[in-house]
mmCIF file with all atom_site columns, C-alpha atoms in Angstrom:
data_model
loop_
_atom_site.group_PDB
_atom_site.id
_atom_site.type_symbol
_atom_site.label_atom_id
_atom_site.label_alt_id
_atom_site.label_comp_id
_atom_site.label_asym_id
_atom_site.label_entity_id
_atom_site.label_seq_id
_atom_site.pdbx_PDB_ins_code
_atom_site.Cartn_x
_atom_site.Cartn_y
_atom_site.Cartn_z
_atom_site.occupancy
_atom_site.B_iso_or_equiv
_atom_site.pdbx_formal_charge
_atom_site.auth_seq_id
_atom_site.auth_comp_id
_atom_site.auth_asym_id
_atom_site.auth_atom_id
_atom_site.pdbx_PDB_model_num
ATOM 1   C CA . MET A 1 1   ? -20.072 -96.514  20.337 1.00 46.00 ? 56  MET A CA 1
ATOM 2   C CA . GLY A 1 2   ? -16.788 -98.265  20.730 1.00 45.00 ? 57  GLY A CA 1
ATOM 3   C CA . PHE A 1 3   ? -17.794 -101.549 19.144 1.00 45.00 ? 58  PHE A CA 1
ATOM 4   C CA . HIS A 1 4   ? -17.321 -102.633 15.540 1.00 45.00 ? 59  HIS A CA 1
ATOM 5   C CA . ARG A 1 5   ? -20.400 -103.403 13.258 1.00 44.00 ? 60  ARG A CA 1
ATOM 6   C CA . ALA A 1 6   ? -20.519 -106.919 11.445 1.00 41.00 ? 61  ALA A CA 1
ATOM 7   C CA . LYS A 1 7   ? -20.130 -106.422 7.799  1.00 41.00 ? 62  LYS A CA 1
ATOM 8   C CA . ILE A 1 8   ? -21.633 -108.591 5.139  1.00 42.00 ? 63  ILE A CA 1
ATOM 9   C CA . GLY A 1 9   ? -21.122 -106.328 1.908  1.00 45.00 ? 64  GLY A CA 1
ATOM 10  C CA . SER A 1 10  ? -19.102 -107.830 -0.755 1.00 42.00 ? 65  SER A CA 1
ATOM 11  C CA . ARG A 1 11  ? -18.837 -111.239 0.907  1.00 43.00 ? 66  ARG A CA 1
ATOM 12  C CA . GLY A 1 12  ? -22.690 -111.517 0.928  1.00 48.00 ? 67  GLY A CA 1
ATOM 13  C CA . PHE A 1 13  ? -22.939 -114.421 -1.387 1.00 43.00 ? 68  PHE A CA 1
ATOM 14  C CA . LEU A 1 14  ? -20.599 -116.461 0.681  1.00 44.00 ? 69  LEU A CA 1
ATOM 15  C CA . LEU A 1 15  ? -22.233 -115.598 3.893  1.00 47.00 ? 70  LEU A CA 1
ATOM 16  C CA . GLN A 1 16  ? -25.623 -116.520 2.485  1.00 51.00 ? 71  GLN A CA 1
ATOM 17  C CA . SER A 1 17  ? -24.348 -119.961 1.509  1.00 50.00 ? 72  SER A CA 1
ATOM 18  C CA . VAL A 1 18  ? -22.739 -120.462 5.006  1.00 44.00 ? 73  VAL A CA 1
ATOM 19  C CA . PHE A 1 19  ? -25.943 -119.274 6.572  1.00 51.00 ? 74  PHE A CA 1
ATOM 20  C CA . ILE A 1 20  ? -27.956 -121.672 4.515  1.00 49.00 ? 75  ILE A CA 1
ATOM 21  C CA . GLY A 1 21  ? -25.657 -124.486 5.389  1.00 55.00 ? 76  GLY A CA 1
ATOM 22  C CA . LEU A 1 22  ? -25.893 -123.768 9.154  1.00 51.00 ? 77  LEU A CA 1
ATOM 23  C CA . MET A 1 23  ? -29.674 -123.600 8.890  1.00 52.00 ? 78  MET A CA 1
ATOM 24  C CA . LEU A 1 24  ? -29.938 -126.998 7.110  1.00 49.00 ? 79  LEU A CA 1
ATOM 25  C CA . ARG A 1 25  ? -27.554 -128.734 9.412  1.00 52.00 ? 80  ARG A CA 1
ATOM 26  C CA . GLY A 1 26  ? -28.710 -129.751 11.757 1.00 49.00 ? 81  GLY A CA 1
ATOM 27  C CA . CYS A 1 27  ? -35.609 -126.703 29.380 1.00 38.00 ? 82  CYS A CA 1
ATOM 28  C CA . GLN A 1 28  ? -37.546 -126.497 30.921 1.00 39.00 ? 83  GLN A CA 1
ATOM 29  C CA . THR A 1 29  ? -37.411 -127.277 34.539 1.00 37.00 ? 84  THR A CA 1
ATOM 30  C CA . LYS A 1 30  ? -40.066 -127.432 37.185 1.00 37.00 ? 85  LYS A CA 1
ATOM 31  C CA . SER A 1 31  ? -39.506 -126.189 40.813 1.00 37.00 ? 86  SER A CA 1
ATOM 32  C CA . HIS A 1 32  ? -41.018 -128.258 43.705 1.00 37.00 ? 87  HIS A CA 1
ATOM 33  C CA . LEU A 1 33  ? -39.852 -125.935 46.347 1.00 38.00 ? 88  LEU A CA 1
ATOM 34  C CA . ALA A 1 34  ? -42.693 -125.096 48.855 1.00 39.00 ? 89  ALA A CA 1
ATOM 35  C CA . ILE A 1 35  ? -42.710 -121.753 50.685 1.00 37.00 ? 90  ILE A CA 1
ATOM 36  C CA . PRO A 1 36  ? -44.024 -122.326 54.193 1.00 41.00 ? 91  PRO A CA 1
ATOM 37  C CA . ILE A 1 37  ? -46.801 -119.953 55.178 1.00 40.00 ? 92  ILE A CA 1
ATOM 38  C CA . VAL A 1 38  ? -46.363 -118.481 58.876 1.00 40.00 ? 93  VAL A CA 1
ATOM 39  C CA . ASN A 1 39  ? -49.791 -117.260 59.836 1.00 47.00 ? 94  ASN A CA 1
ATOM 40  C CA . ASP A 1 40  ? -48.242 -114.808 62.507 1.00 50.00 ? 95  ASP A CA 1
ATOM 41  C CA . ALA A 1 41  ? -45.639 -113.469 60.403 1.00 49.00 ? 96  ALA A CA 1
ATOM 42  C CA . PRO A 1 42  ? -45.953 -109.638 59.548 1.00 50.00 ? 97  PRO A CA 1
ATOM 43  C CA . PRO A 1 43  ? -46.920 -109.005 55.886 1.00 51.00 ? 98  PRO A CA 1
ATOM 44  C CA . TYR A 1 44  ? -44.583 -105.939 55.564 1.00 49.00 ? 99  TYR A CA 1
ATOM 45  C CA . PRO A 1 45  ? -41.304 -107.769 55.024 1.00 58.00 ? 100 PRO A CA 1
ATOM 46  C CA . PHE A 1 46  ? -42.877 -110.102 52.405 1.00 55.00 ? 101 PHE A CA 1
ATOM 47  C CA . CYS A 1 47  ? -44.146 -107.106 50.460 1.00 61.00 ? 102 CYS A CA 1
ATOM 48  C CA . VAL A 1 48  ? -40.801 -105.397 50.576 1.00 61.00 ? 103 VAL A CA 1
ATOM 49  C CA . MET A 1 49  ? -39.143 -108.667 49.323 1.00 63.00 ? 104 MET A CA 1
ATOM 50  C CA . SER A 1 50  ? -41.680 -108.917 46.612 1.00 85.00 ? 105 SER A CA 1
ATOM 51  C CA . LYS A 1 51  ? -41.281 -105.397 45.320 1.00 85.00 ? 106 LYS A CA 1
ATOM 52  C CA . HIS A 1 52  ? -37.505 -105.832 45.400 1.00 86.00 ? 107 HIS A CA 1
ATOM 53  C CA . ARG A 1 53  ? -37.576 -109.125 43.483 1.00 88.00 ? 108 ARG A CA 1
ATOM 54  C CA . GLU A 1 54  ? -40.012 -107.449 40.944 1.00 91.00 ? 109 GLU A CA 1
ATOM 55  C CA . GLN A 1 55  ? -37.646 -104.587 40.498 1.00 92.00 ? 110 GLN A CA 1
ATOM 56  C CA . SER A 1 56  ? -34.695 -106.964 40.202 1.00 92.00 ? 111 SER A CA 1
ATOM 57  C CA . LEU A 1 57  ? -36.320 -109.008 37.519 1.00 94.00 ? 112 LEU A CA 1
ATOM 58  C CA . LYS A 1 58  ? -37.279 -105.887 35.554 1.00 95.00 ? 113 LYS A CA 1
ATOM 59  C CA . ASN A 1 59  ? -33.714 -104.660 35.760 1.00 96.00 ? 114 ASN A CA 1
ATOM 60  C CA . ARG A 1 60  ? -32.453 -107.981 34.443 1.00 97.00 ? 115 ARG A CA 1
ATOM 61  C CA . SER A 1 61  ? -34.881 -107.951 31.710 1.00 97.00 ? 116 SER A CA 1
ATOM 62  C CA . ASP A 1 62  ? -33.891 -104.310 30.775 1.00 97.00 ? 117 ASP A CA 1
ATOM 63  C CA . ILE A 1 63  ? -30.241 -105.388 30.495 1.00 98.00 ? 118 ILE A CA 1
ATOM 64  C CA . LEU A 1 64  ? -31.145 -108.254 28.186 1.00 98.00 ? 119 LEU A CA 1
ATOM 65  C CA . ARG A 1 65  ? -33.417 -106.201 25.889 1.00 98.00 ? 120 ARG A CA 1
ATOM 66  C CA . LYS A 1 66  ? -30.718 -103.289 25.711 1.00 97.00 ? 121 LYS A CA 1
ATOM 67  C CA . CYS A 1 67  ? -28.002 -105.754 24.848 1.00 98.00 ? 122 CYS A CA 1
ATOM 68  C CA . TYR A 1 68  ? -29.951 -107.727 22.154 1.00 98.00 ? 123 TYR A CA 1
ATOM 69  C CA . PRO A 1 69  ? -29.325 -105.200 19.449 1.00 97.00 ? 124 PRO A CA 1
ATOM 70  C CA . LEU A 1 70  ? -25.724 -105.337 20.128 1.00 96.00 ? 125 LEU A CA 1
ATOM 71  C CA . VAL A 1 71  ? -25.646 -108.890 19.577 1.00 97.00 ? 126 VAL A CA 1
ATOM 72  C CA . ALA A 1 72  ? -27.837 -108.473 16.364 1.00 97.00 ? 127 ALA A CA 1
ATOM 73  C CA . THR A 1 73  ? -25.702 -105.770 14.804 1.00 96.00 ? 128 THR A CA 1
ATOM 74  C CA . GLY A 1 74  ? -22.204 -106.114 16.254 1.00 96.00 ? 129 GLY A CA 1
ATOM 75  C CA . SER A 1 75  ? -19.316 -108.487 16.699 1.00 97.00 ? 130 SER A CA 1
ATOM 76  C CA . TRP A 1 76  ? -19.454 -109.889 20.185 1.00 97.00 ? 131 TRP A CA 1
ATOM 77  C CA . ASP A 1 77  ? -15.862 -110.367 20.416 1.00 96.00 ? 132 ASP A CA 1
ATOM 78  C CA . ALA A 1 78  ? -15.374 -106.610 19.670 1.00 96.00 ? 133 ALA A CA 1
ATOM 79  C CA . ILE A 1 79  ? -17.965 -105.444 22.113 1.00 96.00 ? 134 ILE A CA 1
ATOM 80  C CA . ALA A 1 80  ? -16.229 -104.548 25.358 1.00 96.00 ? 135 ALA A CA 1
ATOM 81  C CA . LEU A 1 81  ? -17.776 -104.394 28.705 1.00 95.00 ? 136 LEU A CA 1
ATOM 82  C CA . SER A 1 82  ? -17.385 -100.545 28.619 1.00 95.00 ? 137 SER A CA 1
ATOM 83  C CA . ASP A 1 83  ? -19.579 -100.645 25.493 1.00 96.00 ? 138 ASP A CA 1
ATOM 84  C CA . ILE A 1 84  ? -22.184 -102.599 27.344 1.00 97.00 ? 139 ILE A CA 1
ATOM 85  C CA . GLU A 1 85  ? -22.079 -100.317 30.213 1.00 97.00 ? 140 GLU A CA 1
ATOM 86  C CA . LYS A 1 86  ? -22.810 -97.308  28.039 1.00 96.00 ? 141 LYS A CA 1
ATOM 87  C CA . VAL A 1 87  ? -25.884 -99.025  26.400 1.00 96.00 ? 142 VAL A CA 1
ATOM 88  C CA . ILE A 1 88  ? -27.363 -100.445 29.830 1.00 96.00 ? 143 ILE A CA 1
ATOM 89  C CA . LYS A 1 89  ? -26.399 -97.153  31.674 1.00 95.00 ? 144 LYS A CA 1
ATOM 90  C CA . GLN A 1 90  ? -25.204 -99.314  34.499 1.00 94.00 ? 145 GLN A CA 1
ATOM 91  C CA . THR A 1 91  ? -21.707 -100.643 35.594 1.00 94.00 ? 146 THR A CA 1
ATOM 92  C CA . ARG A 1 92  ? -20.272 -104.007 34.847 1.00 94.00 ? 147 ARG A CA 1
ATOM 93  C CA . GLY A 1 93  ? -21.199 -104.883 38.554 1.00 96.00 ? 148 GLY A CA 1
ATOM 94  C CA . ALA A 1 94  ? -24.877 -105.331 37.361 1.00 96.00 ? 149 ALA A CA 1
ATOM 95  C CA . ILE A 1 95  ? -23.522 -107.749 34.637 1.00 96.00 ? 150 ILE A CA 1
ATOM 96  C CA . ALA A 1 96  ? -21.729 -109.770 37.112 1.00 96.00 ? 151 ALA A CA 1
ATOM 97  C CA . TYR A 1 97  ? -24.658 -109.837 39.595 1.00 96.00 ? 152 TYR A CA 1
ATOM 98  C CA . TYR A 1 98  ? -27.247 -110.945 36.991 1.00 97.00 ? 153 TYR A CA 1
ATOM 99  C CA . PHE A 1 99  ? -25.187 -112.957 34.566 1.00 97.00 ? 154 PHE A CA 1
ATOM 100 C CA . LYS A 1 100 ? -21.587 -113.571 36.244 1.00 96.00 ? 155 LYS A CA 1
ATOM 101 C CA . ASN A 1 101 ? -19.813 -112.812 33.016 1.00 96.00 ? 156 ASN A CA 1
ATOM 102 C CA . LYS A 1 102 ? -20.176 -111.684 29.339 1.00 96.00 ? 157 LYS A CA 1
ATOM 103 C CA . LYS A 1 103 ? -20.486 -115.255 28.002 1.00 96.00 ? 158 LYS A CA 1
ATOM 104 C CA . ASN A 1 104 ? -23.387 -115.953 30.188 1.00 97.00 ? 159 ASN A CA 1
ATOM 105 C CA . LEU A 1 105 ? -25.047 -112.710 29.239 1.00 98.00 ? 160 LEU A CA 1
ATOM 106 C CA . PHE A 1 106 ? -24.828 -113.725 25.569 1.00 98.00 ? 161 PHE A CA 1
ATOM 107 C CA . ALA A 1 107 ? -26.329 -117.169 26.237 1.00 98.00 ? 162 ALA A CA 1
ATOM 108 C CA . ASN A 1 108 ? -29.262 -115.502 28.273 1.00 98.00 ? 163 ASN A CA 1
ATOM 109 C CA . ILE A 1 109 ? -29.981 -113.095 25.385 1.00 98.00 ? 164 ILE A CA 1
ATOM 110 C CA . LEU A 1 110 ? -30.315 -115.869 22.872 1.00 98.00 ? 165 LEU A CA 1
ATOM 111 C CA . ASP A 1 111 ? -32.272 -118.167 25.402 1.00 98.00 ? 166 ASP A CA 1
ATOM 112 C CA . GLU A 1 112 ? -34.770 -115.527 26.315 1.00 98.00 ? 167 GLU A CA 1
ATOM 113 C CA . LEU A 1 113 ? -35.093 -113.227 23.248 1.00 98.00 ? 168 LEU A CA 1
ATOM 114 C CA . PHE A 1 114 ? -34.029 -115.008 20.174 1.00 98.00 ? 169 PHE A CA 1
ATOM 115 C CA . PHE A 1 115 ? -35.055 -118.590 20.455 1.00 98.00 ? 170 PHE A CA 1
ATOM 116 C CA . PRO A 1 116 ? -38.508 -117.951 21.906 1.00 97.00 ? 171 PRO A CA 1
ATOM 117 C CA . VAL A 1 117 ? -39.215 -115.968 18.775 1.00 97.00 ? 172 VAL A CA 1
ATOM 118 C CA . PHE A 1 118 ? -37.506 -118.239 16.329 1.00 96.00 ? 173 PHE A CA 1
ATOM 119 C CA . ALA A 1 119 ? -39.702 -121.149 17.674 1.00 96.00 ? 174 ALA A CA 1
ATOM 120 C CA . LEU A 1 120 ? -43.269 -121.381 16.632 1.00 93.00 ? 175 LEU A CA 1
ATOM 121 C CA . SER A 1 121 ? -45.375 -120.138 19.527 1.00 93.00 ? 176 SER A CA 1
ATOM 122 C CA . ALA A 1 122 ? -48.481 -121.844 20.831 1.00 92.00 ? 177 ALA A CA 1
ATOM 123 C CA . ASP A 1 123 ? -50.735 -118.876 19.609 1.00 91.00 ? 178 ASP A CA 1
ATOM 124 C CA . GLU A 1 124 ? -49.304 -119.285 16.127 1.00 91.00 ? 179 GLU A CA 1
ATOM 125 C CA . ARG A 1 125 ? -49.700 -122.918 16.093 1.00 89.00 ? 180 ARG A CA 1
ATOM 126 C CA . GLU A 1 126 ? -53.427 -122.456 17.012 1.00 89.00 ? 181 GLU A CA 1
ATOM 127 C CA . LYS A 1 127 ? -53.906 -119.943 14.212 1.00 86.00 ? 182 LYS A CA 1
ATOM 128 C CA . LEU A 1 128 ? -52.195 -122.205 11.704 1.00 84.00 ? 183 LEU A CA 1
ATOM 129 C CA . CYS A 1 129 ? -54.339 -125.219 12.847 1.00 84.00 ? 184 CYS A CA 1
ATOM 130 C CA . LYS A 1 130 ? -57.477 -123.234 11.805 1.00 83.00 ? 185 LYS A CA 1
ATOM 131 C CA . ALA A 1 131 ? -56.134 -121.954 8.497  1.00 78.00 ? 186 ALA A CA 1
ATOM 132 C CA . THR A 1 132 ? -56.980 -123.543 5.265  1.00 76.00 ? 187 THR A CA 1
ATOM 133 C CA . VAL A 1 133 ? -54.222 -124.538 2.753  1.00 69.00 ? 188 VAL A CA 1
ATOM 134 C CA . SER A 1 134 ? -55.260 -121.698 0.568  1.00 73.00 ? 189 SER A CA 1
ATOM 135 C CA . ASP A 1 135 ? -54.597 -118.910 3.157  1.00 77.00 ? 190 ASP A CA 1
ATOM 136 C CA . PHE A 1 136 ? -51.693 -120.804 4.866  1.00 74.00 ? 191 PHE A CA 1
ATOM 137 C CA . TYR A 1 137 ? -49.004 -118.636 3.197  1.00 71.00 ? 192 TYR A CA 1
ATOM 138 C CA . ALA A 1 138 ? -50.810 -115.439 4.167  1.00 77.00 ? 193 ALA A CA 1
ATOM 139 C CA . LYS A 1 139 ? -50.851 -116.587 7.928  1.00 81.00 ? 194 LYS A CA 1
ATOM 140 C CA . TYR A 1 140 ? -47.411 -118.348 8.227  1.00 84.00 ? 195 TYR A CA 1
ATOM 141 C CA . LYS A 1 141 ? -44.216 -116.603 8.909  1.00 88.00 ? 196 LYS A CA 1
ATOM 142 C CA . THR A 1 142 ? -40.932 -118.545 8.790  1.00 88.00 ? 197 THR A CA 1
ATOM 143 C CA . PRO A 1 143 ? -38.590 -118.323 11.848 1.00 92.00 ? 198 PRO A CA 1
ATOM 144 C CA . PHE A 1 144 ? -36.437 -115.993 9.944  1.00 92.00 ? 199 PHE A CA 1
ATOM 145 C CA . GLU A 1 145 ? -39.284 -113.647 9.197  1.00 92.00 ? 200 GLU A CA 1
ATOM 146 C CA . ARG A 1 146 ? -40.521 -113.718 12.877 1.00 95.00 ? 201 ARG A CA 1
ATOM 147 C CA . VAL A 1 147 ? -37.025 -112.748 14.095 1.00 96.00 ? 202 VAL A CA 1
ATOM 148 C CA . ARG A 1 148 ? -36.650 -110.156 11.433 1.00 95.00 ? 203 ARG A CA 1
ATOM 149 C CA . ASP A 1 149 ? -40.004 -108.454 12.350 1.00 96.00 ? 204 ASP A CA 1
ATOM 150 C CA . ASP A 1 150 ? -39.191 -108.766 16.014 1.00 97.00 ? 205 ASP A CA 1
ATOM 151 C CA . LEU A 1 151 ? -35.834 -106.909 15.619 1.00 97.00 ? 206 LEU A CA 1
ATOM 152 C CA . ARG A 1 152 ? -37.566 -104.297 13.562 1.00 96.00 ? 207 ARG A CA 1
ATOM 153 C CA . ASP A 1 153 ? -40.661 -103.680 15.539 1.00 97.00 ? 208 ASP A CA 1
ATOM 154 C CA . ASN A 1 154 ? -39.528 -104.346 19.178 1.00 97.00 ? 209 ASN A CA 1
ATOM 155 C CA . TYR A 1 155 ? -35.845 -103.274 19.057 1.00 97.00 ? 210 TYR A CA 1
ATOM 156 C CA . GLY A 1 156 ? -35.639 -100.643 16.321 1.00 96.00 ? 211 GLY A CA 1
ATOM 157 C CA . VAL A 1 157 ? -32.891 -102.457 14.504 1.00 96.00 ? 212 VAL A CA 1
ATOM 158 C CA . GLU A 1 158 ? -32.408 -100.467 11.264 1.00 94.00 ? 213 GLU A CA 1
ATOM 159 C CA . ASN A 1 159 ? -31.500 -103.341 8.998  1.00 93.00 ? 214 ASN A CA 1
ATOM 160 C CA . PRO A 1 160 ? -33.183 -106.409 10.606 1.00 94.00 ? 215 PRO A CA 1
ATOM 161 C CA . SER A 1 161 ? -32.567 -108.567 7.579  1.00 92.00 ? 216 SER A CA 1
ATOM 162 C CA . GLN A 1 162 ? -28.923 -108.217 7.875  1.00 93.00 ? 217 GLN A CA 1
ATOM 163 C CA . ALA A 1 163 ? -29.036 -108.524 11.463 1.00 95.00 ? 218 ALA A CA 1
ATOM 164 C CA . ILE A 1 164 ? -30.474 -112.017 11.110 1.00 93.00 ? 219 ILE A CA 1
ATOM 165 C CA . PHE A 1 165 ? -27.268 -113.188 9.280  1.00 92.00 ? 220 PHE A CA 1
ATOM 166 C CA . ASN A 1 166 ? -25.110 -111.580 12.031 1.00 96.00 ? 221 ASN A CA 1
ATOM 167 C CA . LEU A 1 167 ? -27.102 -113.369 14.767 1.00 96.00 ? 222 LEU A CA 1
ATOM 168 C CA . PHE A 1 168 ? -26.461 -116.669 13.093 1.00 95.00 ? 223 PHE A CA 1
ATOM 169 C CA . ILE A 1 169 ? -22.775 -115.880 12.721 1.00 95.00 ? 224 ILE A CA 1
ATOM 170 C CA . GLN A 1 170 ? -22.378 -114.612 16.369 1.00 97.00 ? 225 GLN A CA 1
ATOM 171 C CA . GLY A 1 171 ? -24.553 -117.473 17.685 1.00 97.00 ? 226 GLY A CA 1
ATOM 172 C CA . SER A 1 172 ? -22.532 -120.161 15.979 1.00 96.00 ? 227 SER A CA 1
ATOM 173 C CA . LYS A 1 173 ? -19.323 -118.650 17.510 1.00 96.00 ? 228 LYS A CA 1
ATOM 174 C CA . HIS A 1 174 ? -20.425 -117.872 20.972 1.00 97.00 ? 229 HIS A CA 1
ATOM 175 C CA . TYR A 1 175 ? -23.370 -120.178 21.965 1.00 97.00 ? 230 TYR A CA 1
ATOM 176 C CA . ASP A 1 176 ? -22.769 -123.933 22.483 1.00 95.00 ? 231 ASP A CA 1
ATOM 177 C CA . GLN A 1 177 ? -24.859 -126.068 20.247 1.00 95.00 ? 232 GLN A CA 1
ATOM 178 C CA . PHE A 1 178 ? -26.269 -123.053 18.409 1.00 96.00 ? 233 PHE A CA 1
ATOM 179 C CA . THR A 1 179 ? -26.671 -124.751 15.133 1.00 93.00 ? 234 THR A CA 1
ATOM 180 C CA . SER A 1 180 ? -28.247 -128.076 16.434 1.00 94.00 ? 235 SER A CA 1
ATOM 181 C CA . ASN A 1 181 ? -30.644 -126.078 18.571 1.00 95.00 ? 236 ASN A CA 1
ATOM 182 C CA . VAL A 1 182 ? -31.921 -124.094 15.591 1.00 94.00 ? 237 VAL A CA 1
ATOM 183 C CA . GLY A 1 183 ? -32.117 -127.338 13.482 1.00 91.00 ? 238 GLY A CA 1
ATOM 184 C CA . GLU A 1 184 ? -34.122 -128.983 16.176 1.00 94.00 ? 239 GLU A CA 1
ATOM 185 C CA . LEU A 1 185 ? -36.519 -125.992 16.338 1.00 93.00 ? 240 LEU A CA 1
ATOM 186 C CA . MET A 1 186 ? -36.827 -126.152 12.651 1.00 89.00 ? 241 MET A CA 1
ATOM 187 C CA . GLN A 1 187 ? -37.622 -129.856 12.500 1.00 88.00 ? 242 GLN A CA 1
ATOM 188 C CA . LEU A 1 188 ? -40.182 -129.511 15.332 1.00 91.00 ? 243 LEU A CA 1
ATOM 189 C CA . GLU A 1 189 ? -41.920 -126.791 13.110 1.00 88.00 ? 244 GLU A CA 1
ATOM 190 C CA . GLN A 1 190 ? -41.754 -128.962 9.994  1.00 84.00 ? 245 GLN A CA 1
ATOM 191 C CA . ASP A 1 191 ? -43.243 -132.012 11.893 1.00 86.00 ? 246 ASP A CA 1
ATOM 192 C CA . PHE A 1 192 ? -46.038 -129.768 13.178 1.00 86.00 ? 247 PHE A CA 1
ATOM 193 C CA . MET A 1 193 ? -46.771 -128.489 9.755  1.00 80.00 ? 248 MET A CA 1
ATOM 194 C CA . SER A 1 194 ? -46.765 -132.107 8.489  1.00 77.00 ? 249 SER A CA 1
ATOM 195 C CA . ARG A 1 195 ? -49.461 -133.082 10.915 1.00 80.00 ? 250 ARG A CA 1
ATOM 196 C CA . ILE A 1 196 ? -51.731 -130.075 10.299 1.00 74.00 ? 251 ILE A CA 1
ATOM 197 C CA . VAL A 1 197 ? -51.854 -130.799 6.494  1.00 67.00 ? 252 VAL A CA 1
ATOM 198 C CA . GLY A 1 198 ? -52.445 -134.546 7.021  1.00 62.00 ? 253 GLY A CA 1
ATOM 199 C CA . GLY A 1 199 ? -48.966 -135.813 6.386  1.00 50.00 ? 254 GLY A CA 1
ATOM 200 C CA . ARG A 1 200 ? -49.024 -134.405 2.842  1.00 45.00 ? 255 ARG A CA 1
ATOM 201 C CA . ILE A 1 201 ? -46.157 -131.955 3.605  1.00 44.00 ? 256 ILE A CA 1
ATOM 202 C CA . ASN A 1 202 ? -44.212 -133.216 0.564  1.00 45.00 ? 257 ASN A CA 1
ATOM 203 C CA . ASN A 1 203 ? -46.958 -132.712 -1.792 1.00 46.00 ? 258 ASN A CA 1
ATOM 204 C CA . ILE A 1 204 ? -48.473 -129.491 -0.608 1.00 47.00 ? 259 ILE A CA 1
ATOM 205 C CA . LEU A 1 205 ? -45.564 -127.643 1.268  1.00 53.00 ? 260 LEU A CA 1
ATOM 206 C CA . ASP A 1 206 ? -41.913 -128.234 1.018  1.00 60.00 ? 261 ASP A CA 1
ATOM 207 C CA . LEU A 1 207 ? -40.705 -126.354 4.035  1.00 60.00 ? 262 LEU A CA 1
ATOM 208 C CA . ASN A 1 208 ? -36.925 -126.663 3.143  1.00 60.00 ? 263 ASN A CA 1
ATOM 209 C CA . ARG A 1 209 ? -37.720 -125.043 -0.138 1.00 59.00 ? 264 ARG A CA 1
ATOM 210 C CA . VAL A 1 210 ? -39.771 -122.203 1.615  1.00 61.00 ? 265 VAL A CA 1
ATOM 211 C CA . TYR A 1 211 ? -36.929 -121.653 4.141  1.00 63.00 ? 266 TYR A CA 1
ATOM 212 C CA . VAL A 1 212 ? -34.229 -121.448 1.428  1.00 59.00 ? 267 VAL A CA 1
ATOM 213 C CA . GLU A 1 213 ? -36.296 -119.193 -0.704 1.00 63.00 ? 268 GLU A CA 1
ATOM 214 C CA . ASN A 1 214 ? -37.081 -117.033 2.361  1.00 66.00 ? 269 ASN A CA 1
ATOM 215 C CA . ILE A 1 215 ? -33.483 -116.619 3.347  1.00 62.00 ? 270 ILE A CA 1
ATOM 216 C CA . GLY A 1 216 ? -32.588 -115.618 -0.169 1.00 59.00 ? 271 GLY A CA 1
ATOM 217 C CA . ASN A 1 217 ? -35.420 -112.936 -0.102 1.00 63.00 ? 272 ASN A CA 1
ATOM 218 C CA . ILE A 1 218 ? -34.200 -111.634 3.295  1.00 65.00 ? 273 ILE A CA 1
ATOM 219 C CA . PHE A 1 219 ? -30.596 -111.529 1.994  1.00 57.00 ? 274 PHE A CA 1
ATOM 220 C CA . ILE A 1 220 ? -31.815 -109.391 -1.040 1.00 64.00 ? 275 ILE A CA 1
ATOM 221 C CA . GLU A 1 221 ? -33.719 -107.141 1.492  1.00 65.00 ? 276 GLU A CA 1
ATOM 222 C CA . SER A 1 222 ? -30.423 -106.677 3.559  1.00 62.00 ? 277 SER A CA 1
ATOM 223 C CA . MET A 1 223 ? -28.586 -105.693 0.378  1.00 64.00 ? 278 MET A CA 1
ATOM 224 C CA . HIS A 1 224 ? -31.326 -103.327 -0.801 1.00 62.00 ? 279 HIS A CA 1
ATOM 225 C CA . PHE A 1 225 ? -31.207 -101.603 2.572  1.00 54.00 ? 280 PHE A CA 1
ATOM 226 C CA . ASP A 1 226 ? -27.529 -100.887 2.126  1.00 52.00 ? 281 ASP A CA 1
ATOM 227 C CA . ASN A 1 227 ? -28.040 -99.369  -1.341 1.00 52.00 ? 282 ASN A CA 1
ATOM 228 C CA . ARG A 1 228 ? -31.003 -97.063  -0.420 1.00 52.00 ? 283 ARG A CA 1
#
């Protein structure tokens, strides 16, 4: 492909420090529109409209999913629209139709594919609420582990550990308030953990320490991958 891969390599220690600094620094809308029901309206046009909308939403979702590995493994500045066209197997008109421009495409990728995984889901919260302190570590995955596993299992990214670092670099450059959003999600997760252990988070579980150690382990994983 015609885009350039992000390199961590020899600057790994510096990037790890920057990443940890970014990590530690640190919409839902409801529609009230009502669709009137016309009893004597023929059902066929509505069925056609529904199928068209369903296909349109699927097409939009496919574009996001195919572009996510580009964001995770490349430099968004260096990725041209022609590179995106090759990956999605559509013309840039589809990008303009669904996202208007490349900047909005990037924002939608993070909003719909990165942040929902980085955040602690309702299902994960429920499981952790039922976990004992002794088996907490076996059940809990940090935000970074969740993103790493998602990139590996659902997008086939070859080095998902390195891709996490690149996602943070690209996000801090191309997504407004990326660092503050990440920090807010991590704070919400820490507050939740504090509640489920009865407010004894500092004595039982220091999440900042867990996060930093986890980032270090993921960084080491990314280096071992390159040396295989």
